[in-house]
XYZ file of C-alpha atoms in Angstrom:
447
model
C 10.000 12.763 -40.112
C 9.545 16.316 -39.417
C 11.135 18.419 -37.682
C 11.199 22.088 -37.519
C 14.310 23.574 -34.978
C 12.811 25.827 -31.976
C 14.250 28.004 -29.627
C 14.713 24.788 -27.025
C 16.580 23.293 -29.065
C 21.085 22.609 -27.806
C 23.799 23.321 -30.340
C 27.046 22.140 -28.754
C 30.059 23.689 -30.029
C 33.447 21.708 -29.368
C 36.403 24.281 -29.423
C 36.497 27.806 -28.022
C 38.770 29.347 -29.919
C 38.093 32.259 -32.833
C 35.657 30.304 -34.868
C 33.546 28.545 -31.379
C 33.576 31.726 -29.661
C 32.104 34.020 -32.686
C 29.858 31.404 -33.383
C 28.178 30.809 -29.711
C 28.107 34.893 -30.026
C 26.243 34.787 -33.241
C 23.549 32.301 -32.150
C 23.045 34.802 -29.594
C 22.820 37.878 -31.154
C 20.787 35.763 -34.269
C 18.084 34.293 -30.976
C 19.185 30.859 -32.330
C 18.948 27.736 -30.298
C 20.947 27.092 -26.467
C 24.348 26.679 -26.879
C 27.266 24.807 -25.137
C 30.509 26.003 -26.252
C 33.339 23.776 -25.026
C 37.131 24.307 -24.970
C 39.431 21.492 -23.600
C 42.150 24.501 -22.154
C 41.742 27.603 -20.301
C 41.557 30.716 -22.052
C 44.722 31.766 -22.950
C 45.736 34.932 -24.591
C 47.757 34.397 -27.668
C 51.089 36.666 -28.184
C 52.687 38.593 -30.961
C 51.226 41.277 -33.333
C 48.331 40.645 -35.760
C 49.624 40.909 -39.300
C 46.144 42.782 -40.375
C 44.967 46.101 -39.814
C 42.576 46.506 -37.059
C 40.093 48.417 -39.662
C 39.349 44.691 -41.273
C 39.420 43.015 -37.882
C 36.045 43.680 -36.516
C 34.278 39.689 -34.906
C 31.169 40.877 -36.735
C 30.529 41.342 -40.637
C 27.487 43.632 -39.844
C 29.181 45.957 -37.966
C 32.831 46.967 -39.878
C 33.796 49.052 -37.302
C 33.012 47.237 -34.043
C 36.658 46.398 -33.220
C 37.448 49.821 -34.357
C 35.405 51.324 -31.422
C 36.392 48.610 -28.864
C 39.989 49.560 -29.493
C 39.718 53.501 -29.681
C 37.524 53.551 -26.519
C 40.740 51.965 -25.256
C 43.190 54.236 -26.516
C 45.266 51.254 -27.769
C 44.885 52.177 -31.309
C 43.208 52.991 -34.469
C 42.097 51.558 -37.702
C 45.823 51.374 -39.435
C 46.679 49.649 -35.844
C 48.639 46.746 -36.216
C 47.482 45.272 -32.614
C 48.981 42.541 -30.193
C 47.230 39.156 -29.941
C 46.916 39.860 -26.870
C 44.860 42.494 -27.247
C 42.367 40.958 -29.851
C 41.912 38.283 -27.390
C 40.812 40.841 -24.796
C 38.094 41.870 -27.450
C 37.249 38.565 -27.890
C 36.585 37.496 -24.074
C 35.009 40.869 -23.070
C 32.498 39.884 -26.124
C 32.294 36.208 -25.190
C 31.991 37.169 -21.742
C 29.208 39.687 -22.467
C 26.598 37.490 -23.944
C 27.286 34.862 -21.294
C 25.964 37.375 -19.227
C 23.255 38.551 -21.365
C 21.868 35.185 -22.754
C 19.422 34.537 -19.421
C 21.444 31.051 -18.846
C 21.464 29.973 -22.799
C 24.647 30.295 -23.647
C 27.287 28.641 -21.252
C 31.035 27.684 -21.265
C 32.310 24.737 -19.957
C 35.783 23.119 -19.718
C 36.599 19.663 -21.123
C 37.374 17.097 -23.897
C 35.187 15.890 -26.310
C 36.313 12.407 -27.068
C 32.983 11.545 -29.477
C 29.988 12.535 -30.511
C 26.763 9.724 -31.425
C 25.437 10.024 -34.069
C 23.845 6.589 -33.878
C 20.300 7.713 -32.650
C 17.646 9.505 -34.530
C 16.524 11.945 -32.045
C 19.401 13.906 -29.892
C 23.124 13.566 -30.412
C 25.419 11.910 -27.192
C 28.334 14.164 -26.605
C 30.773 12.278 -24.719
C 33.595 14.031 -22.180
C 36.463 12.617 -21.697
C 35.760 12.329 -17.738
C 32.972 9.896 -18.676
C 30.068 12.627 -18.476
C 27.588 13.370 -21.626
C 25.954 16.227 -23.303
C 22.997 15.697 -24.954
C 22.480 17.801 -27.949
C 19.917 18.666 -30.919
C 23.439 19.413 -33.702
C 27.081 20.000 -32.301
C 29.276 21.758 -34.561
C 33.602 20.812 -34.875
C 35.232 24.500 -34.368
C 38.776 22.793 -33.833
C 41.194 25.442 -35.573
C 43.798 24.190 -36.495
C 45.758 20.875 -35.841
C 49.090 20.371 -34.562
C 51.810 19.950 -37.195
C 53.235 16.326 -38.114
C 56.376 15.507 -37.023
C 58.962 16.710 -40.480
C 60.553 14.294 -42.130
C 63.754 13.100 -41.029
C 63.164 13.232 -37.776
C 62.711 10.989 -35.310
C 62.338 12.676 -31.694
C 62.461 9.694 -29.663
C 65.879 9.265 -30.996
C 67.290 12.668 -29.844
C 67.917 14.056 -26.375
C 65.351 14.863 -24.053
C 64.170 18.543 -24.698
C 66.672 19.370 -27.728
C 62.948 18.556 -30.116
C 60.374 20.968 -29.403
C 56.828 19.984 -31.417
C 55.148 23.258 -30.579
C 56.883 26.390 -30.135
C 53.921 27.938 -28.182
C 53.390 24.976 -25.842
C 57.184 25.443 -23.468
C 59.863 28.134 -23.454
C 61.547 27.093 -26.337
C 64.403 29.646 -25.499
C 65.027 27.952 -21.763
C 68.490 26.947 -21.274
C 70.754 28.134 -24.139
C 73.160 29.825 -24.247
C 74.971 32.920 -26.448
C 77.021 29.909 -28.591
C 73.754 27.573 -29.357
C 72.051 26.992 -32.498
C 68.179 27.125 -32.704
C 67.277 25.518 -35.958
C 63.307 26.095 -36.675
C 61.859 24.090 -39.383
C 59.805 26.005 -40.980
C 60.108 29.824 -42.565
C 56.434 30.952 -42.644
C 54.548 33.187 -39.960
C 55.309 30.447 -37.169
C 58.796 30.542 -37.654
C 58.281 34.241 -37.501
C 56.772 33.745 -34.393
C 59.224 31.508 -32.756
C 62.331 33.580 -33.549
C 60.718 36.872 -32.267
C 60.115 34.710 -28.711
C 63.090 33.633 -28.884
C 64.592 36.945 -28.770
C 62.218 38.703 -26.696
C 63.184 35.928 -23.957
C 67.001 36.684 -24.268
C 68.246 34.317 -26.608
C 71.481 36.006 -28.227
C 72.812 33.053 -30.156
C 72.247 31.989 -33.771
C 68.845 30.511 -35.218
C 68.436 28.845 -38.383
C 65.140 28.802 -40.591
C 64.865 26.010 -43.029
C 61.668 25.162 -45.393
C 62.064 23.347 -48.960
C 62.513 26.967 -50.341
C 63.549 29.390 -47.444
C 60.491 31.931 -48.351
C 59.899 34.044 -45.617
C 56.896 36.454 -45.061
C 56.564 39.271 -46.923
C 56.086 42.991 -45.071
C 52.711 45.368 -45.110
C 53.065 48.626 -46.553
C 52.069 51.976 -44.800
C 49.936 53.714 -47.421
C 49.476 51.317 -49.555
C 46.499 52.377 -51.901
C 43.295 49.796 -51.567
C 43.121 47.466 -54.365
C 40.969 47.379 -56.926
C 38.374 44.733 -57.064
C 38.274 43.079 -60.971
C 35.954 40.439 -61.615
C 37.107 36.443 -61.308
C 39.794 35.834 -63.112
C 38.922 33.199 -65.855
C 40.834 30.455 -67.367
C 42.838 27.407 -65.147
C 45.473 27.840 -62.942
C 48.381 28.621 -65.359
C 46.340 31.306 -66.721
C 45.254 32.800 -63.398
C 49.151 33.116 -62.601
C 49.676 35.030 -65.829
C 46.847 36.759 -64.647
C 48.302 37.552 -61.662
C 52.229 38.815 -63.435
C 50.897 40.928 -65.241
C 48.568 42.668 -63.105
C 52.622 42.528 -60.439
C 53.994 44.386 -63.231
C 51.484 46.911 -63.855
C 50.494 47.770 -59.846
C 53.071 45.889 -57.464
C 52.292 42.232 -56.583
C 50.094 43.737 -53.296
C 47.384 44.623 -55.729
C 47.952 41.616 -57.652
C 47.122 39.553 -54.708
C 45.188 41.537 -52.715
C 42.742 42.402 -55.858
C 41.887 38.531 -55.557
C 41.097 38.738 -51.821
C 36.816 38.688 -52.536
C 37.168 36.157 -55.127
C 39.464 33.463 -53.621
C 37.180 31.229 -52.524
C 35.185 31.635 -55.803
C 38.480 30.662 -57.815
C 39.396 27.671 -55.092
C 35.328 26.025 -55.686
C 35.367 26.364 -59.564
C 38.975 24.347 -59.690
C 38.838 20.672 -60.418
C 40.796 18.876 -57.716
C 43.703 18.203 -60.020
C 44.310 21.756 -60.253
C 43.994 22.458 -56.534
C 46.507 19.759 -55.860
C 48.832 21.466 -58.466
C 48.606 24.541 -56.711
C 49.437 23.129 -53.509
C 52.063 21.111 -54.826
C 53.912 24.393 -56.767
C 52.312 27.914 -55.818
C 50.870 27.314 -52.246
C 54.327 28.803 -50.787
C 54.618 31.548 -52.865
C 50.622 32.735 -51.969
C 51.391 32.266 -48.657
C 54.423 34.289 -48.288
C 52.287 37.193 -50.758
C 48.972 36.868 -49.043
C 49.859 36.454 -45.078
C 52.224 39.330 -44.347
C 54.037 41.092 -41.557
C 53.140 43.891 -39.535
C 55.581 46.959 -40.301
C 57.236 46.703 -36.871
C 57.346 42.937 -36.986
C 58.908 43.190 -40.193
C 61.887 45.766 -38.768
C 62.593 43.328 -35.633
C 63.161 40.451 -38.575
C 65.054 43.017 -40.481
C 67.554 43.280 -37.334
C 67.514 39.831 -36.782
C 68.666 39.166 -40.425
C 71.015 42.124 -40.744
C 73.322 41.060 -37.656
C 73.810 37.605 -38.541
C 71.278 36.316 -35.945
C 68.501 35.110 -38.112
C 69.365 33.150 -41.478
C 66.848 32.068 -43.751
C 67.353 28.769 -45.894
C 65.781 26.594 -48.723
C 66.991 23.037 -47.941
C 65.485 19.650 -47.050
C 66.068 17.933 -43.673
C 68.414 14.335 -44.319
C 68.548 13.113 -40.551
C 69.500 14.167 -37.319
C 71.301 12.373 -34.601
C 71.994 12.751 -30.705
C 76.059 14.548 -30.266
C 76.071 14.283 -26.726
C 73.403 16.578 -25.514
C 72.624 18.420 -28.678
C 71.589 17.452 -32.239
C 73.808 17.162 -35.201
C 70.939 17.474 -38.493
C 72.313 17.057 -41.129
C 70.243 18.910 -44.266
C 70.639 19.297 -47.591
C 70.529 22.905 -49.142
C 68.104 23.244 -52.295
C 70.139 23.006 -54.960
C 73.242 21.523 -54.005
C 73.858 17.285 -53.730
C 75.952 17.648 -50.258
C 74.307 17.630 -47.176
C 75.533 20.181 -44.582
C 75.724 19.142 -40.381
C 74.263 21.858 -38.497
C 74.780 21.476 -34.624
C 71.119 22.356 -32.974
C 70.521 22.635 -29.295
C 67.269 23.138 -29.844
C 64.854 22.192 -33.000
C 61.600 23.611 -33.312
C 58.863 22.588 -35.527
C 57.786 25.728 -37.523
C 55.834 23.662 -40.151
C 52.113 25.282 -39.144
C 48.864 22.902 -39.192
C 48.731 19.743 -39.874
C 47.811 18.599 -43.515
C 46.802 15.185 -43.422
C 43.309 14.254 -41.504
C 43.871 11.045 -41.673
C 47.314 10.884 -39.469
C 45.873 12.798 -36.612
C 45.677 11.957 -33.041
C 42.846 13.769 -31.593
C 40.840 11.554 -30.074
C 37.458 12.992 -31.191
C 38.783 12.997 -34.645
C 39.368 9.761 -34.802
C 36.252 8.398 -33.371
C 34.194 10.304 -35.833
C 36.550 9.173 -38.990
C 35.756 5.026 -37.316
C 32.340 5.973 -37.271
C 32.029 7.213 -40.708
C 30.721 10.600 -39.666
C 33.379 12.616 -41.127
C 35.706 12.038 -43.433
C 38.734 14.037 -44.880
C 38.544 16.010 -48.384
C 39.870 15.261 -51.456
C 42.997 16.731 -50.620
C 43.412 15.580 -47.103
C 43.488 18.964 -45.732
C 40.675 18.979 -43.258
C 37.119 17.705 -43.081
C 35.221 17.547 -46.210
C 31.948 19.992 -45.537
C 28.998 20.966 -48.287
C 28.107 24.354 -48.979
C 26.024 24.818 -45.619
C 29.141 23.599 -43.432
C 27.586 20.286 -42.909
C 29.846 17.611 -42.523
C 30.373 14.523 -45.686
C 30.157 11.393 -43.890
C 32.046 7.675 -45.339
C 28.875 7.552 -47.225
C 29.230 10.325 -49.153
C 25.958 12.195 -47.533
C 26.185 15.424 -45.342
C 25.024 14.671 -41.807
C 22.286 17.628 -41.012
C 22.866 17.767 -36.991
C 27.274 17.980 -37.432
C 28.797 20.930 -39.166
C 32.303 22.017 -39.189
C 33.860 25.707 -39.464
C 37.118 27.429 -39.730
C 40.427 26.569 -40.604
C 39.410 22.886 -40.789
C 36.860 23.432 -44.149
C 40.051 25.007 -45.913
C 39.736 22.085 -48.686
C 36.496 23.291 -49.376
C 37.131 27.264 -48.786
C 40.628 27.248 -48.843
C 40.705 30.895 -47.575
C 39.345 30.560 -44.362
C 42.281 31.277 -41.777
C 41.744 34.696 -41.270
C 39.039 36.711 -39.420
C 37.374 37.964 -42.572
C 36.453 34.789 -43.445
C 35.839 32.622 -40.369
C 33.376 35.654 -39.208
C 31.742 35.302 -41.945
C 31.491 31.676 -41.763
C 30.436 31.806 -38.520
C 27.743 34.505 -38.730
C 26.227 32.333 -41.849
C 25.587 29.433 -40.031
C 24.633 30.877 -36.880
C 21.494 32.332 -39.572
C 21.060 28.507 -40.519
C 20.760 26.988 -37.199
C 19.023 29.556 -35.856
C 16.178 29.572 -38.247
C 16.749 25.916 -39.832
C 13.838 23.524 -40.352
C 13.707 20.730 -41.662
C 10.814 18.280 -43.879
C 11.566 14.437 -44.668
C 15.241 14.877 -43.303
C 15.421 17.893 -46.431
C 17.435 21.249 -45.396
C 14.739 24.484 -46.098
């Protein structure tokens, strides 16, 4: 069969977040095929600063500046800018928003759940809703972000009181109720924990909050001024020798320009490693090159700062034991890294801080797990998302890519690995907006 994709042709897009949205825009701006870009929740506007520059935030990698522009004509900032997520969801919308209006009916937005896509038929895809209605479509592409985290270990919230167990710390007011003498424990001590302790203040919260990961490392702050790395060429060798590598080059220039030198070669290094090594990294260095690489905003950093320096923020490495209903709070009891004795913190509230979820195969979403019983998708070799080929195309059971289902952003990370941040989803997105835009196919074959 042949088959060579026209301008008629539907492209459905399930998830309107960063990676949907750019990508609808792209297909536009590329005159690629009618799109459908569906997100299950309204538009909401995220909150808290961006931890990069808003020189390197621009939606579109052919025009550096674009954000830039947007945000001077405001007079909200500059290029050094550290903006709020608020903002860059403003920029976002007003672009989304824009081509809506522009695309003469071919792009629209609708609101709903995608509960499966069929696959089944040779000709046109069935996207299902959740309220029973259907999409048909020529390809549909999985922009999901990220999923939610698993519940941590040692944990059981059905066992604890209602409310003391909060599984999102974006999703309710995880500050409503307590008072100046209650505990917050977050579990977790990465961005989201970040996150949740800077709400937590900024709603009134005055009492103590407690940050606990296997290793208590926290985010590390930007630097104003900091000279622009040099770009070396891949780093050869395996992954001990790549962290040598990387000490050395700490030692010579400050471990910014260690790890921001391998910023344009990341995903390079992550595709030439074996999966052993991968899962070696994740197993030992993944928190270390996450506290490194995904840093906080100056100010951000001084609120933490005054958090930490009056006792109302503490930072821990320890592992989570149990934790038990005490009337209508939560004793946990955790154990600190390093020590045999387990320590009873008393938590009125406990807030997972863990970030997305790592394991494909224990999630919920209903979409997911259709297409994972239908053999469409399945997860990659290290269970961190959906296993994609080079051209985003989703690896069914069978081991073949499916030509009308791709996948993009932070669910291709086993594949990319960095592709969480705007640099690289926009890129992602603008490359396969060129594919399915101008994609034809011969004998079921990818031109």
């Amino acid at each position: 069969m042949t088959r060579i994709a026209g301008p008629d042709d539907h492209v459905v897009i399930v998830g309107g977040g960063f990676s949907g949205t750019l990508l609808a825009i792209n297909l536009m701006r590329h005159g690629g095929p009618r799109a459908t870009l569906v997100e299950r929740r309204q538009r909401q506007l995220a909150r808290g600063l961006l931890n990069v520059r808003a020189g390197n935030m621009s939606a579109l990698p052919d025009d550096p500046d674009h954000f830039v522009r947007w945000l001077e004509a405001r007079g909200d900032g500059d290029r050094k800018t550290f903006v709020p997520r608020t903002t860059y969801g403003l920029y976002l919308r007003e672009m989304l928003d824009a081509t809506i209006a522009q695309s003469a009916g071919r792009l629209v937005l609708a609101q709903g759940e995608v509960c499966a896509i069929d696959l089944a038929s040779t000709d046109r895809l069935a996207v299902t809703m959740a309220d029973g209605s259907a999409i048909a479509a020529d390809s549909a592409v999985l922009a999901l972000g990220n999923l939610p985290p698993h519940t941590p270990p040692g944990l059981n919230p059905d066992d604890l009181p209602p409310g003391r167990y909060s599984a999102d710390p974006w999703a309710s007011d995880i500050g409503e109720g307590l008072g100046p003498d209650d505990t917050v424990v977050l579990v977790g001590t990465g961005l989201t924990a970040i996150d949740a302790a800077l709400l937590l203040d900024a709603g009134g919260f005055s009492g103590q909050i407690l940050a606990v990961s296997r290793r208590g490392l926290s985010p590390r702050r930007h630097v104003d001024g900091a000279p622009p790395a040099r770009v070396l060429d891949k780093p050869q060798g395996d992954l001990s020798a790549i962290v040598r590598h990387v000490r050395n080059r700490a030692k010579a220039d400050g471990w910014r320009a260690a790890v921001d030198e391998l910023r344009p070669v990341t995903q390079m290094l992550w595709a030439a490693a074996p999966t052993s090594q991968r899962a070696r990294f994740l197993r030992h260095a993944r928190p270390y090159w996450d506290v490194h690489r995904h840093r906080l905003a100056p100010e951000v950093a001084d609120r933490v700062d005054a958090l930490v320096s009056t006792g109302r923020l503490r930072f821990a490495a320890g592992k989570i034991v149990s934790a038990a209903a005490a009337g209508d709070a939560v004793d946990l009891s955790w154990r600190p890294r390093g020590s045999d004795q387990a320590v009873v913190t008393r938590a009125a509230r406990i807030v997972n801080c863990t970030g997305p979820q790592g394991d494909l195969m224990r999630s919920s979403e209903p979409l997911i797990r259709h297409l994972i019983a239908d053999g469409a998708i399945r997860p990659d070799p290290l269970r961190l998302g959906v296993d994609v080929d080079a051209q985003s195309q989703a690896i069914g059971r069978d081991g073949h890519a499916e030509q009308r289902l791709h996948c993009i952003g932070p669910m291709t990370r086993g594949g990319l690995w960095e592709v969480v941040a705007v640099p690289d989803i926009r890129q992602q997105s603008w490359d396969l907006a060129r594919r399915l835009s101008n994609a034809q196919w011969v004998g079921g074959e990818g031109l």
